[in-house]
Coordinates of C-alpha atoms and ligand atoms in Angstrom, one line a residue:
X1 CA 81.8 115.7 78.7
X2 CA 81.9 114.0 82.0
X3 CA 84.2 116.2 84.1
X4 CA 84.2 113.7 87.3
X5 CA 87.0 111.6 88.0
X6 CA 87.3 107.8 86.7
X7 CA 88.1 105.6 89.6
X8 CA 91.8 105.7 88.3
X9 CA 91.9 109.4 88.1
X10 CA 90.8 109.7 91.6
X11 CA 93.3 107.6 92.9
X12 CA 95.7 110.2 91.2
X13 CA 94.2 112.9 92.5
X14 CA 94.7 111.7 96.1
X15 CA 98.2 111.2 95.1
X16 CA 99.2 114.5 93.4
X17 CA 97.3 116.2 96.4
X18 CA 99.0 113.9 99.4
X19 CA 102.4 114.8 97.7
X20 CA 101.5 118.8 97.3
X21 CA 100.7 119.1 101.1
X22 CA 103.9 117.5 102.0
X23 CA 106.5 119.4 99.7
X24 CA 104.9 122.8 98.7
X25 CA 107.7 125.4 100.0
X26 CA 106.1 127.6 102.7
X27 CA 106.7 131.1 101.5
X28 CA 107.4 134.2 103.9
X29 CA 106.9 138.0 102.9
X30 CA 110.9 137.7 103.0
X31 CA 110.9 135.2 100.0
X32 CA 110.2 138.7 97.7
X33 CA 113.2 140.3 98.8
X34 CA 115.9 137.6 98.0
X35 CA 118.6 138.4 96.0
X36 CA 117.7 137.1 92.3
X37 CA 120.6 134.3 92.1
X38 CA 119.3 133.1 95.2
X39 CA 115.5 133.2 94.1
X40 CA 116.0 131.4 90.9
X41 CA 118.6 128.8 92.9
X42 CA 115.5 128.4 94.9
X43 CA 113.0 127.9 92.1
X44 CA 115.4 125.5 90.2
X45 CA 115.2 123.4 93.5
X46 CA 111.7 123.2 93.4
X47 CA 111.2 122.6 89.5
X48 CA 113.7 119.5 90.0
X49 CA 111.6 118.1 92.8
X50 CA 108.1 118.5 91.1
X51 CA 110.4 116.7 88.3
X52 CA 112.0 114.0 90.3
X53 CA 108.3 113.2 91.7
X54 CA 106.4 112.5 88.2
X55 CA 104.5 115.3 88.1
X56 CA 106.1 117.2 85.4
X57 CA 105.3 117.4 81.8
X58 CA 103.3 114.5 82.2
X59 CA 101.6 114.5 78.1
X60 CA 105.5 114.5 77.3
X61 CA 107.0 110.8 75.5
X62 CA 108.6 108.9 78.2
X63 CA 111.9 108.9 75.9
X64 CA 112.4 112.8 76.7
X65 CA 111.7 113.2 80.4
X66 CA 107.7 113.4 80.3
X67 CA 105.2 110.8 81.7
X68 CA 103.8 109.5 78.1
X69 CA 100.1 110.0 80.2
X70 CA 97.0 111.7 78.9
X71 CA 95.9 115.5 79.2
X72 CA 93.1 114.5 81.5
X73 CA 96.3 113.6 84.1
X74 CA 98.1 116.8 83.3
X75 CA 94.8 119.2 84.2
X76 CA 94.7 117.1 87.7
X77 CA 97.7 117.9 88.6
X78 CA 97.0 121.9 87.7
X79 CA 93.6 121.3 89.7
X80 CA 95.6 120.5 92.5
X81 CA 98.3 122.7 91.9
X82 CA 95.9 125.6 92.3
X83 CA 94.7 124.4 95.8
X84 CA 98.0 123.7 97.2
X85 CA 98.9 127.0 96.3
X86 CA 102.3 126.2 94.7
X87 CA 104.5 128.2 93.5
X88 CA 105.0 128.5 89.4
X89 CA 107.7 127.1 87.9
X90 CA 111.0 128.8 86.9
X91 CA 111.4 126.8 83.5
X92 CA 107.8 127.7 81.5
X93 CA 109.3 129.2 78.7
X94 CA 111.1 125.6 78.2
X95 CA 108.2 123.7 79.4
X96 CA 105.5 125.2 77.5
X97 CA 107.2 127.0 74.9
X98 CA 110.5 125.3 72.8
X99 CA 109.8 121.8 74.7
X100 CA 106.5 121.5 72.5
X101 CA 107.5 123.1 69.3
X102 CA 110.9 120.7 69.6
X103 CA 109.0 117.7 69.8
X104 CA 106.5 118.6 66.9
X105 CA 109.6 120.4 64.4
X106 CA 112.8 119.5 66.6
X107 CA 115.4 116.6 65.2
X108 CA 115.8 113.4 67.4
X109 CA 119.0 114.6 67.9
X110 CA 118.0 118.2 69.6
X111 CA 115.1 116.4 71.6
X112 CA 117.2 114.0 72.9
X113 CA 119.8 116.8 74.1
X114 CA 117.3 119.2 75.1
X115 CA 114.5 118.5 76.6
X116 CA 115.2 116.5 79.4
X117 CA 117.1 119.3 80.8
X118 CA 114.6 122.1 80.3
X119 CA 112.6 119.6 82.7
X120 CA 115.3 119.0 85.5
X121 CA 115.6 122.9 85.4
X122 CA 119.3 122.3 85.0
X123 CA 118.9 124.1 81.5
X124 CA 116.6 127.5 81.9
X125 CA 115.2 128.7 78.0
X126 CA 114.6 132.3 76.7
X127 CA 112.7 133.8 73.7
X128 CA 114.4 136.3 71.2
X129 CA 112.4 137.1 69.1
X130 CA 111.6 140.9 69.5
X131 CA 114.0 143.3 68.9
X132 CA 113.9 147.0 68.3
X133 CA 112.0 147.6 65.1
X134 CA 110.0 144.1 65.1
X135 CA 107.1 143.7 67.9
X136 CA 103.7 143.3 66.6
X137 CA 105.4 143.4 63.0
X138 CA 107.4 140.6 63.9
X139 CA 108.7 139.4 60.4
X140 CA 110.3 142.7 60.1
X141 CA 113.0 141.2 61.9
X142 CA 116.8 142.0 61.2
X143 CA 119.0 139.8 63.6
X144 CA 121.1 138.2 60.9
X145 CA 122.4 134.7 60.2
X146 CA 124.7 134.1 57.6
X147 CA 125.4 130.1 56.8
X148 CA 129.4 129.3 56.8
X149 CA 129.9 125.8 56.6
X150 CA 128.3 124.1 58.9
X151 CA 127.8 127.1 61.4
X152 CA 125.8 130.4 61.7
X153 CA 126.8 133.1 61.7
X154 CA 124.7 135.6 63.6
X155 CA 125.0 139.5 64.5
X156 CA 122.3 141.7 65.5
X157 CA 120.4 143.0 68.3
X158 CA 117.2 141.3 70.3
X159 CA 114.8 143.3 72.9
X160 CA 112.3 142.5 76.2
X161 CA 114.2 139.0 76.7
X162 CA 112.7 137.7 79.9
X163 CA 115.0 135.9 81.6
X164 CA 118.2 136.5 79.7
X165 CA 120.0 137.4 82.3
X166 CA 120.3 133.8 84.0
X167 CA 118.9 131.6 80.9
X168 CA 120.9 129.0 79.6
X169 CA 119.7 129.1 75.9
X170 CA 117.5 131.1 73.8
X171 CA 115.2 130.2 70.6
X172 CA 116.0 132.7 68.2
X173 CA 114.2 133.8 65.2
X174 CA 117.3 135.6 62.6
X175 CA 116.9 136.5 58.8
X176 CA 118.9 134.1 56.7
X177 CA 117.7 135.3 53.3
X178 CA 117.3 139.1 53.5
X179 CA 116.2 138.9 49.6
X180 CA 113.4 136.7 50.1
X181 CA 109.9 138.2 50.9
X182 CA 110.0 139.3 55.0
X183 CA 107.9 135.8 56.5
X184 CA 110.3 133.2 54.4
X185 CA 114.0 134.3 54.6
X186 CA 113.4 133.8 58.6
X187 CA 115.4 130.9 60.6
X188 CA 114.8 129.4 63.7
X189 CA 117.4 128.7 66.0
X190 CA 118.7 127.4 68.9
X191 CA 121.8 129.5 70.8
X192 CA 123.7 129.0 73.9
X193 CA 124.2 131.4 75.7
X194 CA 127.2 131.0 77.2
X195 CA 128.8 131.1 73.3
X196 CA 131.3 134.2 73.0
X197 CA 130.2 137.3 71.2
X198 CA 126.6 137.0 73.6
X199 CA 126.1 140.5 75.5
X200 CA 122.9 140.4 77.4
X201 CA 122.1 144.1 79.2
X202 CA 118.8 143.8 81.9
X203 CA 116.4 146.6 81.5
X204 CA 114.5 147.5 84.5
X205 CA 111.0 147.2 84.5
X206 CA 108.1 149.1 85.8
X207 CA 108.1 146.8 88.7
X208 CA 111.7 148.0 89.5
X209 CA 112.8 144.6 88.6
X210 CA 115.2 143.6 86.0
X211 CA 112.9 141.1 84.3
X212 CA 114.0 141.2 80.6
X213 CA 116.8 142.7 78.5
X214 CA 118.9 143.4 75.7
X215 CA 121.2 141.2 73.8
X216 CA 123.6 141.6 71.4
X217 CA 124.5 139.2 69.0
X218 CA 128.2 140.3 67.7
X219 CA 129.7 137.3 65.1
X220 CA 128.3 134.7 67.2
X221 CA 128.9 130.9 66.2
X222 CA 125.9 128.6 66.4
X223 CA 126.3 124.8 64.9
X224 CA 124.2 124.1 62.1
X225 CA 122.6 121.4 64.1
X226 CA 120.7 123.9 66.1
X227 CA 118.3 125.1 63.3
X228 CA 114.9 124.3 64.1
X229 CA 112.8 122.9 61.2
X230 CA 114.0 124.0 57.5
X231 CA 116.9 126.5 56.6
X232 CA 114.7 130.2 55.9
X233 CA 111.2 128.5 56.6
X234 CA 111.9 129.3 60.1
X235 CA 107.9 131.5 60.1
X236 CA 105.8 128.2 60.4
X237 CA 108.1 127.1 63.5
X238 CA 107.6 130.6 65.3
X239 CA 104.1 129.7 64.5
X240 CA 103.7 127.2 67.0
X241 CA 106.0 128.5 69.5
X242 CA 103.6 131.6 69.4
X243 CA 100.4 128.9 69.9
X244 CA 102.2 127.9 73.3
X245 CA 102.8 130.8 74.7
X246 CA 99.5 132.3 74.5
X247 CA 98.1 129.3 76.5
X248 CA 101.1 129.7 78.8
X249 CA 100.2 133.5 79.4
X250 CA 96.5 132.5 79.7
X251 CA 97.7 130.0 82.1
X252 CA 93.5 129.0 84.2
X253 CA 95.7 128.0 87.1
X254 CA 97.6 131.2 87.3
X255 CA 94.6 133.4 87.4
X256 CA 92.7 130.6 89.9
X257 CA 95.5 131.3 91.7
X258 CA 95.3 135.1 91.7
X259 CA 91.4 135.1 92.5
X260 CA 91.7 132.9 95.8
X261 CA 94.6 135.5 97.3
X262 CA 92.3 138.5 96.1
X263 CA 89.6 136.5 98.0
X264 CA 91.5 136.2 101.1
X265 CA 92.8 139.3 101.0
X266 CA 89.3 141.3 101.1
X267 CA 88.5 138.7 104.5
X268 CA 91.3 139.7 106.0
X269 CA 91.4 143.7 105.1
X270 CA 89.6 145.9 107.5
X271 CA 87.3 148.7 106.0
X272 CA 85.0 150.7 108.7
X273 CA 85.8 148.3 111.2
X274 CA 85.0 145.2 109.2
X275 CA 86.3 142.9 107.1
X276 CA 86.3 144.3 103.2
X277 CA 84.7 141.2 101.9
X278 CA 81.2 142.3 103.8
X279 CA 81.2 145.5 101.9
X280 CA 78.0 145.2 99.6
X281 CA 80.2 147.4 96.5
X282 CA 83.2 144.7 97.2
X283 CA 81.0 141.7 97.5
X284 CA 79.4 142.7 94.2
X285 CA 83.2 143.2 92.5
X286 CA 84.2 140.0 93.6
X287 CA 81.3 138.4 92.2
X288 CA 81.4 140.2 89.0
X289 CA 85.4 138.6 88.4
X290 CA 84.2 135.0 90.1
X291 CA 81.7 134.6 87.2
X292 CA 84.8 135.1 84.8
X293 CA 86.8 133.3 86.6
X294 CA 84.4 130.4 86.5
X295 CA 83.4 131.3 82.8
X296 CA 87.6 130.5 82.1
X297 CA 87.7 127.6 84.0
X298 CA 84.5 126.1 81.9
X299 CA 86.0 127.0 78.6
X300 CA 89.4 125.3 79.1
X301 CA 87.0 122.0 79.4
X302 CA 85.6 123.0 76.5
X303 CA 89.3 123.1 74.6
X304 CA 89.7 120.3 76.8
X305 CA 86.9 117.7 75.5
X306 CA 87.9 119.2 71.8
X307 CA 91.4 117.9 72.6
X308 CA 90.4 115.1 73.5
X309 CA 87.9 114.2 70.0
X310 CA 90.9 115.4 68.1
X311 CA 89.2 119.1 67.1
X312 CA 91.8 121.7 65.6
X313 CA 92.5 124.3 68.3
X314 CA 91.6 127.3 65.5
X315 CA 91.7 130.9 67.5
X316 CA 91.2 129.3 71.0
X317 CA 95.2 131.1 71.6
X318 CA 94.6 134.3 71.1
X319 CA 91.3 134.1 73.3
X320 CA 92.4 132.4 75.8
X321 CA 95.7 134.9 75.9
X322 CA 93.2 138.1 75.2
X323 CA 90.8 137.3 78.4
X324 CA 93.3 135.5 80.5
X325 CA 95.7 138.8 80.4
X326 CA 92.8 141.4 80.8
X327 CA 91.2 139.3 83.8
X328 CA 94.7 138.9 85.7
X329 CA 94.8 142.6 85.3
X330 CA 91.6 143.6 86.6
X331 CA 91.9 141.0 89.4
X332 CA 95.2 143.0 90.4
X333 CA 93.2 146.2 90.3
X334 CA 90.3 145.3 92.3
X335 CA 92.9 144.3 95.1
X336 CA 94.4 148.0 94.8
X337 CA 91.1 149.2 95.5
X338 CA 89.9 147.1 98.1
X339 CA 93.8 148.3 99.9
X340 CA 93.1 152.2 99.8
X341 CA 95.7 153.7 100.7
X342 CA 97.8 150.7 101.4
X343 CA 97.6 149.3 98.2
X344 CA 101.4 151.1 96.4
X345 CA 103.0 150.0 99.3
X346 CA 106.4 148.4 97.9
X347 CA 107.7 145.1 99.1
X348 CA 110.2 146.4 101.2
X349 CA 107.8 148.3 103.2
X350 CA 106.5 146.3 106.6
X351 CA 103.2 147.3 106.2
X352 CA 102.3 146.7 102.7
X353 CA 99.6 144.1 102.4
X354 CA 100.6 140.2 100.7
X355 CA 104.5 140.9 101.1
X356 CA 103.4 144.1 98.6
X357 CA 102.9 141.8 95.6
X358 CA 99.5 143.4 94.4
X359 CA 101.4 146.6 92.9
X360 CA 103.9 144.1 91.3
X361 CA 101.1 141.9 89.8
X362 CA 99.0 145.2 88.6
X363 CA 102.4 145.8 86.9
X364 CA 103.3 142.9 85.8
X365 CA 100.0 141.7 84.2
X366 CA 100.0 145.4 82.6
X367 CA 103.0 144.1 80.7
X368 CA 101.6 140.3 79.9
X369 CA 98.6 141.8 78.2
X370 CA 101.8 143.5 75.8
X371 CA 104.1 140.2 75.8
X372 CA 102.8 137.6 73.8
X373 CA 101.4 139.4 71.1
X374 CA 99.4 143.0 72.4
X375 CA 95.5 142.9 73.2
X376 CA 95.2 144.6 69.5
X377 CA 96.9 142.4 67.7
X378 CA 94.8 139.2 69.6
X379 CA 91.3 141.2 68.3
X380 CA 92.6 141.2 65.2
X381 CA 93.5 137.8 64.6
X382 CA 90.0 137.0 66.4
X383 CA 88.3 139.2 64.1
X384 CA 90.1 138.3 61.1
X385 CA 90.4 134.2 61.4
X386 CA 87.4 133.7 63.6
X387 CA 85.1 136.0 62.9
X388 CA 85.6 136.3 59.1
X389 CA 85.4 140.4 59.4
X390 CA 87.4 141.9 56.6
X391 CA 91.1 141.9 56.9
X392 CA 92.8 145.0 58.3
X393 CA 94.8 147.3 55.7
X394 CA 98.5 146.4 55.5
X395 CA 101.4 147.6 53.7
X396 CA 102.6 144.5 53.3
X397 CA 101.3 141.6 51.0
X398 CA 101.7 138.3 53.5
X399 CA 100.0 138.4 56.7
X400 CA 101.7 140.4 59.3
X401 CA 100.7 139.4 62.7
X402 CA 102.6 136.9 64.4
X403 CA 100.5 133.9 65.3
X404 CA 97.7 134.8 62.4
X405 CA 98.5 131.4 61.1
X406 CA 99.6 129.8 64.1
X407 CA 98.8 125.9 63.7
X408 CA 99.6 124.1 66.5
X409 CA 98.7 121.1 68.3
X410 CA 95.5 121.6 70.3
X411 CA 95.3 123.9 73.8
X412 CA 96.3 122.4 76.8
X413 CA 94.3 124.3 79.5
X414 CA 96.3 125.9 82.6
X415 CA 99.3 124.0 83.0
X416 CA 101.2 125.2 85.8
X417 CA 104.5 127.4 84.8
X418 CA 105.7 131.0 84.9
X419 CA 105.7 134.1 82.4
X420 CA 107.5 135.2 79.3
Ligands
LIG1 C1 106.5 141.9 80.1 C2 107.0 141.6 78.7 C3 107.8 140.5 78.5 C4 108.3 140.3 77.2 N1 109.1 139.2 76.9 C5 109.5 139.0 75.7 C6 110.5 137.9 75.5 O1 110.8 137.2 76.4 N2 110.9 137.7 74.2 C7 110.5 138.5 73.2 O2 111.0 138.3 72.1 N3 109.7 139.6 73.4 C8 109.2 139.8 74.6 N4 108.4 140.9 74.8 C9 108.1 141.8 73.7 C10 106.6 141.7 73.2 O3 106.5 140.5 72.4 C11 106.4 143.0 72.4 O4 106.4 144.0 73.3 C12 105.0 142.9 71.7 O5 105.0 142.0 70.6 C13 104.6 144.3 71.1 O6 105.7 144.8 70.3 P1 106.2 146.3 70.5 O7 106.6 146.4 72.0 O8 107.3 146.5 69.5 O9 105.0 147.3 70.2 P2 104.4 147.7 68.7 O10 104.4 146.5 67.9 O11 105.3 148.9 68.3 O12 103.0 148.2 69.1 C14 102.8 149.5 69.7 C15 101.2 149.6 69.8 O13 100.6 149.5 68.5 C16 99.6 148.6 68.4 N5 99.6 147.9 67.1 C17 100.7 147.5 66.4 N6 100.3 146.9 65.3 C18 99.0 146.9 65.3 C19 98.0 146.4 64.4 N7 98.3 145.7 63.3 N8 96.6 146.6 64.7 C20 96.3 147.2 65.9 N9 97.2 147.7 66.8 C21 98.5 147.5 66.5 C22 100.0 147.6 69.5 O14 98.9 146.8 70.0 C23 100.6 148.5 70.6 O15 99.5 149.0 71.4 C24 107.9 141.2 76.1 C25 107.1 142.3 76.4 C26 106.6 142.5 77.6 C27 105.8 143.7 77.9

């Protein structure tokens, strides 16, 4: 593939990137230590300007907010969005997660409500689908959903939502046939929640943030309307919601991103009286996580060019996801060294280096390489699907790892957006 820019796409690029220097928010160490309301007030703000400019969603149909363009557009934008250094956006789960599985399995009806909204941030999306005795297991869900009428029903308990705690709506997976086999008597739903009978508890993370949650479901009324795809066949749509986030969490901009601070960072940090970065051990470390950043970078032009000649996406997911996850990890951790003893510095401390992000992000990409699917259950699928090893032994009879069979459409590399 020819990866230089048409005379067109240049012209865009020139665009996107005049735009980004002008309205990319300058950030202080200070912005870390806002008050949540006010943070996510904040990154609402900036979601709706990226929005109002064009540069949103931009594969999207024209009739539900996006830009009806071509994915060639899209990965410009992320290009640029790496070098301008802007900030993630507050509304991924929306963006990348429910906005594309609604307009593959979504009604005209629920796309026309929806998605425009998850866009102008004015509606923020999260995911329940864990919950205390379904995680890698996933179909062992119990959440129920019992069909009166034209509503459900639904009572039960979910676990590890992200965002709860200021999201607008969640997409739900509940059991609606508890007779059927465990993968087809499971719905997919979509609940506001600001219905009555919602209870959503924050659980405090490692990071000594409250990031995700509980929530209780107690006899909770959701319109009929809101079912994703067919009644009990609710597995094939959590299926492609799955595909999405594991491109989200493997997001090439993201860990661009996280490489050019730990860059910077090793200039700036003095070891013996020089800066880290001329340290031969250090020069050598950053070399050795430059090649893979440059190896991730190459292969999501790879998925790229087979997006683009219409090839099936196949395990590319669970890759991207297993080596996106591990690398933002060891990124994190080669920043902790280079610090020394600065390096667990928390936020609030004057002295800790980058605002004292680099313990958060060790933290947080701890956790990412759980969310999503764990590391394990990603080498499985790639051994199992695309490696044709022999399946693992399983007490149940239909494939148990959530994603196994994800279809999808195909990978869109590093769009810009946050975490689950
Ligand atoms: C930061 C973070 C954010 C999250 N956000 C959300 C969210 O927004 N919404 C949501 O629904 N969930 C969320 N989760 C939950 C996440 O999806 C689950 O934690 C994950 O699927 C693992 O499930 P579990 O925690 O129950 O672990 P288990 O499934 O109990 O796994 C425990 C261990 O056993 C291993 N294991 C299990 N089965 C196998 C197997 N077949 N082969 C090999 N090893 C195996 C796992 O790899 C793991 O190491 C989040 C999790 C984290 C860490």
């Amino acid at each position: 593939m020819d990866l230089s820019d048409s005379p067109e796409e240049a012209t865009f690029r020139r665009t996107v990137r005049a735009w980004l220097g002008a309205n990319v928010p300058r950030r202080t160490r200070h912005d870390a230590l806002l008050p949540e309301p006010e943070r996510v007030t904040r990154a609402k703000a900036w979601q709706r300007r990226v929005y109002d400019a064009g540069w949103l969603a931009l594969a999207w149909p024209h009739e539900y907010g996006g830009q009806g363009a071509d994915v060639v557009r899209q990965t410009i934008v992320n290009e640029e969005w790496v070098r301008a250094r802007a900030p993630q956006l507050i509304g991924g789960m929306g963006i990348q997660m429910v906005g594309p599985t609604l307009i593959a399995h979504g009604t005209e009806a629920q796309r026309r409500r929806l998605l425009p909204k998850i866009l102008t941030a004015e509606e923020i999306w999260c995911q329940g689908y864990s919950e205390p005795g379904a995680g890698s297991d996933l179909a062992s869900l119990r959440t129920r959903a019992e069909l009166c009428d034209d509503q459900f029903v639904v009572n039960g308990q979910k676990i590890w939502t992200s965002n709860a705690q200021f999201a607008d709506w969640m997409f739900c997976l509940v059991r609606t046939d508890p007779e059927a086999p465990k993968h087809r008597g499971i719905s997919y739903l979509l609940v506001d929640m600001h219905t009555p009978g919602i209870t959503v508890r924050p659980l405090v993370q490692m990071t000594g943030d409250p990031g995700f949650n509980e929530v209780f479901f107690e006899d909770v009324r959701v319109p009929r309307a809101n079912l994703v795809g067919q009644l009990h066949d609710g597995w094939t749509v959590a299926n492609a919601t799955l595909f999405h986030e594991r491109n989200m969490l493997s997001s090439t901009t993201r860990t661009q991103q996280l490489f050019q601070r730990l860059v910077r960072r090793a200039q700036r940090h003095q070891r013996g009286g020089r800066p880290a970065s001329e340290d031969a051990v250090v020069r050598q470390r950053l070399a050795g996580l430059a090649i893979r950043v440059e190896t991730m970078r190459l292969e999501a032009y790879r998925q790229l060019t087979d997006t683009i000649r219409g090839r099936r996406p196949g395990i590319n997911a669970s890759v991207n996801k297993l080596v996106g996850c591990e690398l933002n990890h060891d990124i994190a951790r080669a920043a902790l060294e280079i610090l020394g003893d600065y390096a667990w510095l928390a936020k609030e401390d004057d002295r800790a280096a980058d605002g004292g992000l680099w313990p958060i992000d060790f933290m947080f990409a701890l956790g990412l390489i759980i969310g999503g699917g764990t590391a394990q259950v990603q080498k499985n699928i790639i051994a199992e699907r695309g490696l044709g090893m022999p399946r693992e032994v399983r007490p149940a009879p239909v494939a148990a790892v959530p994603g196994a069979a994800a279809p999808g459409p195909p990978a869109v590399p590093g769009t810009p957006g946050g975490a689950a």
